[in-house]
Short mmCIF file of C-alpha atoms and ligand atoms in Angstrom, two decimals:
data_model
loop_
_atom_site.label_atom_id
_atom_site.label_comp_id
_atom_site.label_asym_id
_atom_site.label_seq_id
_atom_site.Cartn_x
_atom_site.Cartn_y
_atom_site.Cartn_z
CA MET A 1 232.57 82.13 2.88
CA SER A 2 230.51 79.33 3.67
CA SER A 3 228.84 78.57 7.15
CA VAL A 4 228.31 74.66 6.47
CA PRO A 5 231.02 73.01 8.20
CA GLU A 6 233.45 71.03 5.65
CA GLY A 7 233.06 67.61 7.05
CA ASP A 8 229.14 68.06 6.24
CA LEU A 9 229.92 69.07 2.98
CA ALA A 10 232.30 66.06 2.25
CA ARG A 11 229.76 63.65 3.82
CA ARG A 12 227.06 65.21 1.32
CA ALA A 13 229.46 65.09 -1.83
CA ALA A 14 230.40 61.48 -0.77
CA SER A 15 226.88 60.59 -0.94
CA GLY A 16 226.26 62.11 -4.54
CA ASP A 17 225.16 65.69 -3.91
CA GLN A 18 226.64 67.79 -6.57
CA GLU A 19 225.69 70.82 -5.12
CA ALA A 20 227.82 70.16 -2.13
CA PHE A 21 230.59 69.31 -4.50
CA ALA A 22 230.18 72.19 -6.50
CA GLU A 23 230.62 74.17 -2.90
CA ILE A 24 234.04 72.26 -2.25
CA VAL A 25 235.11 73.31 -5.97
CA ARG A 26 234.36 76.88 -5.13
CA LEU A 27 236.07 76.76 -1.73
CA HIS A 28 239.22 74.91 -2.77
CA GLN A 29 239.67 75.77 -6.46
CA GLN A 30 242.36 78.57 -5.96
CA ALA A 31 244.65 76.18 -3.69
CA VAL A 32 244.27 73.43 -6.30
CA PHE A 33 244.91 75.77 -9.36
CA ASN A 34 248.03 77.07 -7.51
CA VAL A 35 249.28 73.43 -6.99
CA ALA A 36 249.20 73.04 -10.89
CA TYR A 37 250.30 76.50 -11.66
CA ARG A 38 253.56 76.02 -9.87
CA TYR A 39 253.81 72.61 -11.78
CA PHE A 40 253.14 73.99 -15.53
CA GLY A 41 253.67 77.58 -15.07
CA ASN A 42 251.00 78.72 -17.47
CA VAL A 43 247.42 79.24 -16.82
CA LYS A 44 245.82 77.14 -19.56
CA ASP A 45 247.51 74.13 -18.43
CA ALA A 46 246.96 74.76 -14.79
CA GLU A 47 243.19 75.40 -15.28
CA ASP A 48 242.99 71.99 -17.24
CA ALA A 49 244.81 70.29 -14.74
CA ALA A 50 242.72 71.88 -11.92
CA GLN A 51 239.71 70.63 -13.59
CA ASP A 52 240.98 67.22 -13.79
CA ALA A 53 241.96 67.08 -10.41
CA PHE A 54 238.50 67.79 -9.39
CA VAL A 55 236.77 65.39 -11.87
CA ARG A 56 239.11 62.70 -10.32
CA ALA A 57 238.57 63.65 -6.60
CA TYR A 58 234.92 63.55 -7.34
CA GLN A 59 235.17 60.01 -8.82
CA PHE A 60 237.26 58.67 -6.12
CA PHE A 61 235.22 60.43 -3.27
CA ASP A 62 234.28 57.08 -1.72
CA ARG A 63 238.12 56.84 -0.84
CA PHE A 64 238.06 60.24 1.02
CA ASP A 65 238.05 59.97 4.80
CA VAL A 66 235.26 62.74 5.55
CA ASN A 67 236.44 63.51 8.90
CA ARG A 68 239.89 64.66 7.52
CA PRO A 69 240.48 68.23 6.09
CA LEU A 70 239.79 68.16 2.23
CA ALA A 71 242.53 70.59 1.03
CA PRO A 72 245.73 68.26 1.54
CA TRP A 73 243.86 65.43 -0.01
CA LEU A 74 242.73 67.57 -3.08
CA LYS A 75 246.40 68.95 -3.57
CA ARG A 76 248.10 65.55 -3.39
CA ILE A 77 245.23 64.39 -6.17
CA THR A 78 246.56 67.60 -8.31
CA VAL A 79 250.19 66.54 -8.13
CA ASN A 80 249.34 63.06 -9.28
CA VAL A 81 247.28 64.60 -12.22
CA CYS A 82 250.03 66.90 -13.03
CA LEU A 83 252.38 64.04 -13.22
CA ASN A 84 249.91 61.83 -15.20
CA ILE A 85 249.40 64.72 -17.89
CA ILE A 86 253.32 64.96 -18.12
CA ASN A 87 253.66 61.16 -18.49
CA ALA A 88 251.07 60.84 -20.90
CA ASP A 89 253.05 63.25 -23.31
CA LYS A 90 250.35 65.61 -23.53
CA PRO A 91 251.72 68.81 -24.95
CA THR A 92 252.11 71.62 -22.52
CA ALA A 93 252.70 75.23 -22.75
CA SER A 94 255.88 76.89 -21.18
CA LEU A 95 256.02 79.42 -18.46
CA ASP A 96 253.50 82.44 -18.78
CA ASP A 97 255.32 85.75 -19.93
CA ASP A 98 252.82 87.54 -17.55
CA LEU A 99 252.40 85.91 -14.40
CA PRO A 100 248.88 86.24 -12.82
CA PRO A 101 248.84 88.57 -10.13
CA PRO A 102 249.27 87.38 -6.50
CA LYS A 103 246.33 86.44 -4.47
CA ASP A 104 247.28 88.83 -1.70
CA PRO A 105 249.26 91.39 -3.47
CA LYS A 106 251.53 93.39 -1.04
CA PRO A 107 251.70 97.22 -1.03
CA GLY A 108 254.64 99.21 -2.46
CA PRO A 109 255.32 98.95 -6.46
CA GLU A 110 258.96 99.13 -6.47
CA ALA A 111 259.22 96.16 -4.13
CA GLN A 112 256.78 94.63 -6.00
CA THR A 113 258.55 94.68 -9.42
CA ALA A 114 261.69 93.39 -7.64
CA THR A 115 259.84 90.66 -6.05
CA ARG A 116 257.90 89.50 -8.96
CA GLN A 117 261.16 89.03 -10.97
CA ARG A 118 262.49 86.80 -8.13
CA GLU A 119 259.19 84.92 -8.32
CA ARG A 120 259.21 84.63 -12.03
CA ARG A 121 262.65 83.36 -11.95
CA MET A 122 262.09 80.92 -9.11
CA ARG A 123 258.88 79.57 -11.06
CA ALA A 124 260.89 78.90 -14.12
CA GLU A 125 263.49 76.95 -12.07
CA ILE A 126 260.68 74.64 -10.70
CA VAL A 127 258.92 74.36 -14.05
CA GLY A 128 262.61 73.64 -15.68
CA LEU A 129 262.93 70.48 -13.24
CA PRO A 130 262.09 67.14 -14.34
CA PRO A 131 258.50 66.01 -13.49
CA ARG A 132 259.36 63.79 -10.68
CA TYR A 133 261.35 66.40 -9.14
CA ARG A 134 258.57 69.03 -9.47
CA ALA A 135 256.52 66.69 -7.72
CA VAL A 136 258.49 66.12 -4.76
CA ILE A 137 259.52 69.80 -4.28
CA GLU A 138 255.74 70.69 -4.52
CA LEU A 139 254.75 68.39 -1.78
CA ARG A 140 257.69 69.06 0.48
CA HIS A 141 257.89 72.81 0.17
CA PHE A 142 254.60 73.95 -0.53
CA GLN A 143 252.29 71.21 0.92
CA GLU A 144 254.64 70.41 3.70
CA LEU A 145 254.40 66.58 3.74
CA SER A 146 256.78 64.15 5.42
CA TYR A 147 258.98 61.77 3.52
CA THR A 148 256.73 59.24 4.40
CA GLU A 149 253.65 61.00 3.31
CA ILE A 150 255.21 62.02 -0.12
CA ALA A 151 256.10 58.30 -0.53
CA SER A 152 252.53 57.33 -0.05
CA ALA A 153 251.10 60.13 -1.91
CA LEU A 154 253.28 59.28 -4.97
CA LYS A 155 253.47 55.37 -4.29
CA ARG A 156 257.20 55.35 -4.27
CA SER A 157 259.70 54.14 -1.75
CA GLN A 158 260.71 56.74 0.83
CA SER A 159 264.57 56.25 -0.16
CA ASP A 160 263.54 57.13 -3.81
CA ILE A 161 261.63 60.07 -2.53
CA LYS A 162 264.60 61.44 -0.65
CA SER A 163 267.13 60.96 -3.36
CA ASP A 164 264.97 62.96 -5.91
CA LEU A 165 264.18 65.71 -3.53
CA PHE A 166 267.72 66.27 -2.43
CA ARG A 167 268.70 66.15 -5.97
CA ALA A 168 266.14 68.61 -6.99
CA ARG A 169 267.29 71.05 -4.36
CA LYS A 170 270.93 70.61 -5.57
CA LEU A 171 269.82 71.42 -9.26
CA LEU A 172 267.68 74.37 -7.99
CA ALA A 173 271.03 75.59 -6.00
CA GLU A 174 273.29 75.16 -9.09
CA ARG A 175 271.06 77.13 -11.34
CA LEU A 176 270.45 79.80 -8.65
CA ILE A 177 274.22 80.19 -8.38
CA ASP A 178 274.63 80.30 -12.14
CA LEU A 179 271.90 83.16 -12.42
CA LYS A 180 273.85 85.08 -9.57
CA HIS A 181 276.85 85.03 -11.69
CA GLU A 182 274.99 86.09 -14.77
CA THR A 183 273.43 89.13 -13.12
CA SER A 184 276.83 90.30 -11.26
CA ASP A 185 278.51 90.06 -14.75
CA MET B 4 287.36 64.76 10.09
CA LYS B 5 284.47 63.28 7.84
CA HIS B 6 282.49 66.07 6.51
CA LEU B 7 278.70 65.97 6.56
CA THR B 8 276.80 64.60 3.46
CA ASP B 9 274.21 65.99 1.36
CA ASN B 10 271.83 63.73 2.83
CA THR B 11 272.56 64.71 6.12
CA LEU B 12 272.45 68.50 5.57
CA ASN B 13 269.06 68.03 3.85
CA GLU B 14 267.66 65.71 6.42
CA TYR B 15 268.67 68.28 9.04
CA LEU B 16 267.06 71.19 7.31
CA ASP B 17 263.89 69.08 6.96
CA HIS B 18 264.04 68.43 10.84
CA THR B 19 263.65 64.51 10.25
CA SER B 20 266.81 63.57 12.03
CA ASP B 21 266.42 62.59 15.75
CA GLU B 22 267.66 64.88 18.49
CA ARG B 23 271.07 62.84 18.95
CA SER B 24 272.03 63.20 15.39
CA ARG B 25 270.84 66.76 15.21
CA LYS B 26 273.32 67.42 18.08
CA SER B 27 276.21 65.77 16.44
CA VAL B 28 275.33 67.89 13.02
CA LYS B 29 275.46 71.17 15.17
CA ASP B 30 278.63 70.23 16.63
CA HIS B 31 280.39 69.71 13.27
CA LEU B 32 278.79 72.78 11.84
CA ASN B 33 280.14 74.81 14.62
CA GLY B 34 283.84 73.73 13.89
CA CYS B 35 283.44 73.26 10.02
CA ASP B 36 283.11 76.30 7.56
CA ALA B 37 282.80 74.46 4.68
CA CYS B 38 279.91 72.36 5.86
CA GLN B 39 278.33 75.46 7.26
CA THR B 40 278.36 77.26 3.93
CA LYS B 41 277.04 73.92 2.40
CA LEU B 42 274.23 74.19 4.82
CA GLU B 43 273.68 78.05 3.91
CA GLU B 44 273.53 77.41 0.27
CA LEU B 45 270.91 74.76 0.79
CA GLY B 46 268.82 76.81 2.98
CA LYS B 47 268.64 79.61 0.56
CA ILE B 48 266.66 77.17 -1.66
CA PHE B 49 264.16 76.85 1.19
CA ALA B 50 263.96 80.87 1.52
CA GLU B 51 263.50 81.23 -2.33
CA LEU B 52 260.81 78.86 -2.48
CA GLN B 53 259.05 80.59 0.29
CA ILE B 54 258.72 83.82 -1.95
CA VAL B 55 256.63 82.03 -4.64
CA PRO B 56 253.17 83.50 -3.75
CA GLU B 57 249.97 82.14 -4.37
CA VAL B 58 248.52 83.60 -7.46
CA ALA B 59 244.92 84.77 -8.35
CA LEU B 60 242.68 82.64 -10.16
CA LYS B 61 241.20 84.55 -13.13
CA HIS B 62 237.62 82.78 -13.32
CA ASP B 63 235.60 80.37 -11.57
CA LEU B 64 236.35 76.73 -12.76
CA THR B 65 233.05 75.38 -10.83
CA PRO B 66 230.74 75.75 -14.14
CA GLY B 67 233.27 73.72 -16.38
CA ILE B 68 233.96 71.26 -13.66
CA MET B 69 230.23 70.44 -13.05
CA THR B 70 229.63 69.96 -16.87
CA ARG B 71 232.40 67.82 -17.12
CA LEU B 72 231.28 65.46 -13.81
CA ASN B 73 228.00 64.77 -15.59
CA LEU B 74 229.73 64.09 -19.19
CA GLU B 75 232.67 61.84 -17.68
CA THR B 76 231.54 60.12 -14.64
CA PRO B 77 230.64 56.64 -15.57
CA VAL B 78 226.88 55.91 -14.69
CA ARG B 79 226.51 53.04 -12.51
CA ILE B 80 223.49 51.03 -13.67
CA TRP B 81 224.06 48.09 -11.62
CA THR B 82 222.71 49.67 -8.34
CA ARG B 83 221.29 47.30 -5.64
CA THR B 84 217.57 48.68 -6.49
CA PHE B 85 218.31 48.00 -10.13
CA ALA B 86 219.59 44.48 -9.57
CA ALA B 87 216.51 43.67 -7.27
CA GLN B 88 214.22 45.12 -9.89
CA ALA B 89 216.01 42.73 -12.64
CA GLY B 90 215.77 39.82 -10.31
CA VAL B 91 212.08 40.04 -9.80
CA ALA B 92 211.42 40.83 -13.45
CA SER B 93 213.44 37.81 -14.62
CA GLY B 94 211.68 35.60 -12.06
CA VAL B 95 208.40 36.78 -13.39
CA LEU B 96 209.25 35.81 -16.96
CA TYR B 97 210.56 32.65 -16.22
CA TRP B 98 207.40 31.62 -14.39
CA LEU B 99 205.42 33.05 -17.40
CA ALA B 100 207.49 31.09 -19.99
CA SER B 101 207.41 27.91 -17.89
CA GLN B 102 203.50 28.28 -17.84
CA LEU B 103 203.21 28.71 -21.57
CA ILE B 104 205.92 26.26 -23.02
CA PRO B 105 203.77 22.97 -22.48
CA PHE B 106 200.87 24.77 -24.64
CA VAL B 107 203.25 25.71 -27.73
CA LYS B 108 202.73 23.11 -30.31
CA ILE B 109 205.81 23.42 -32.74
CA PRO B 110 204.91 21.84 -36.12
CA GLN B 111 207.22 19.18 -37.56
CA VAL B 112 209.45 20.48 -40.19
CA SER B 113 211.21 18.15 -42.40
CA LEU B 114 214.82 19.62 -43.00
CA SER B 115 215.66 17.48 -46.19
CA LYS B 116 212.28 18.66 -47.75
CA ALA B 117 213.39 22.35 -47.14
CA VAL B 118 216.94 21.76 -48.47
CA PHE B 119 215.71 20.16 -51.57
CA GLU B 120 213.10 23.15 -52.39
CA LEU B 121 215.82 25.58 -51.76
CA GLN B 122 217.81 23.76 -54.18
CA SER B 123 215.18 23.60 -56.85
CA TRP B 124 214.82 27.17 -56.42
CA PHE B 125 218.29 28.12 -56.98
CA ALA B 126 218.21 25.87 -60.25
CA GLN B 127 215.33 27.92 -61.34
CA LEU B 128 217.45 30.92 -60.62
CA LEU B 129 219.99 29.84 -63.03
CA THR B 130 217.54 28.95 -65.86
CA ILE B 131 216.16 32.79 -65.88
CA GLN B 132 216.36 33.60 -69.60
CA VAL B 133 216.54 37.30 -70.56
CA SER B 134 215.93 38.11 -73.83
CA LEU B 135 217.12 41.49 -74.52
CA PRO B 136 215.10 43.08 -77.39
CA THR B 137 211.68 42.27 -75.89
CA TRP B 138 212.37 42.78 -72.13
CA GLN B 139 209.79 40.88 -69.70
CA ILE B 140 209.88 41.32 -66.01
CA PRO B 141 210.40 37.46 -64.95
CA ASP B 142 207.74 36.37 -62.65
CA ILE B 143 209.23 36.56 -59.41
CA ALA B 144 206.34 35.16 -57.18
CA SER B 145 206.90 31.73 -59.14
CA LEU B 146 210.46 31.85 -58.34
CA LEU B 147 210.22 31.99 -54.67
CA PRO B 148 210.61 28.90 -52.81
CA LYS B 149 207.61 27.22 -51.81
CA PHE B 150 207.79 26.10 -48.03
CA ASN B 151 205.04 24.32 -46.26
CA TYR B 152 205.23 26.38 -43.34
CA GLN B 153 203.40 26.20 -40.39
CA ALA B 154 203.31 28.71 -37.57
CA PRO B 155 203.65 27.29 -33.91
CA THR B 156 200.22 27.55 -32.29
CA ILE B 157 199.43 27.91 -28.77
CA ASN B 158 196.67 25.70 -27.52
CA LEU B 159 195.04 28.10 -25.12
CA PRO B 160 191.43 28.55 -24.94
CA PHE B 161 191.99 32.50 -25.22
CA SER B 162 188.75 34.73 -25.02
CA THR B 163 188.46 38.25 -26.20
CA VAL B 164 188.38 39.35 -22.41
CA HIS B 165 191.55 37.49 -21.96
CA VAL B 166 193.32 39.50 -24.88
CA ILE B 167 192.06 42.83 -23.69
CA SER B 168 192.92 42.39 -20.02
CA LEU B 169 196.68 41.19 -21.27
CA THR B 170 196.99 44.49 -23.32
CA VAL B 171 195.58 46.74 -20.75
CA THR B 172 197.88 45.04 -18.20
CA VAL B 173 201.00 45.41 -20.62
CA ILE B 174 200.34 48.86 -21.35
CA PHE B 175 199.70 49.81 -17.69
CA LEU B 176 203.14 48.07 -16.78
CA TRP B 177 204.98 49.99 -19.69
CA VAL B 178 203.59 53.36 -18.48
CA VAL B 179 204.56 52.54 -14.57
CA ALA B 180 208.07 51.21 -15.71
CA ASN B 181 208.75 54.50 -17.78
CA PHE B 182 207.63 56.81 -15.02
CA ILE B 183 210.04 55.23 -12.54
CA LEU B 184 213.24 55.32 -15.13
CA LEU B 185 212.46 59.08 -15.96
CA ARG B 186 211.87 60.01 -12.12
CA SER B 187 214.69 58.61 -10.72
CA ARG B 188 218.12 59.56 -12.51
CA PRO B 189 220.62 56.74 -12.50
CA GLN B 190 223.07 57.09 -9.55
CA VAL B 191 226.43 58.39 -10.52
CA GLN B 192 229.55 56.27 -9.83
CA ARG B 193 232.22 57.59 -7.43
ZN1 ZN C 218 282.62 69.85 7.38
#
């Protein structure tokens, strides 16, 4: 996509170059949007949150170590922005009726419908979790951070993070079992 | 036999436990169906979360974000250059003022006299008589207080050349300052 190394882009953006920042947005908007989409489950709120996340990233760019990769940093900011939106009691919509198409669609129409149903159910379960649980599930399972990294990203203690994460998984497991009973009845 | 706790199972799946405890968890799992089942149930969540794919973004968010950046990012006026300029400007102003002040002669104004004049002016206001049938506009000028006001004077031997060159300098500085302000956009804060 771009021949400019990411470090150079980051350095230029850090010195206030808006063109460089625009390029960073173009490169990372997909990933940032998906973090927010997993959190809210609807395009409108996810797009708003993605925008907020980039504006925040721009304002705090001097705190970013330009020698490190941008994506993890941007995605961590997005999780915090999503949490802030929820904590500010901004009204958010529910899960989309029609999920947007996957970025890399797999071939085969039949397999697709079945997978889409499973995906939809899983998204609904994530969106149905309490905000804090959503954040830890996102950071552990989708961004693959360690407990320590999650704790520092959310500015909470590691034992809090572990207890939230384990409870979130327990909740998800219970709901998925319920669903299995419903579908087999 | 003590079963494995939820914490232990979670940490085992997260690969955060050290080699020794992993070994003891494995040993327990080999001999305990209950814990093995629990682990598998928990493992399913990991697998189910894996199937959630990245979705495609419908449209480019860049234009909207760039517009918001310019609207919402607080402008940092107090840059180092600006501080230096302000410092020089206030220094020059201070010097100019200290040069001019000794020449300014402030006339003596008697406060009690001014108060007395104000009082009598109010008294006059109270005595305005309005005769309705033949309406007359009261003579306002005569009602205004009569201050013996003297403007401060500068005892400098200003010549026409002085005044003209001063005016030209001010205009020149104004144009230059505006040019600088318009050319360099204020830097945005990050
Ligand atoms: Zn056991």
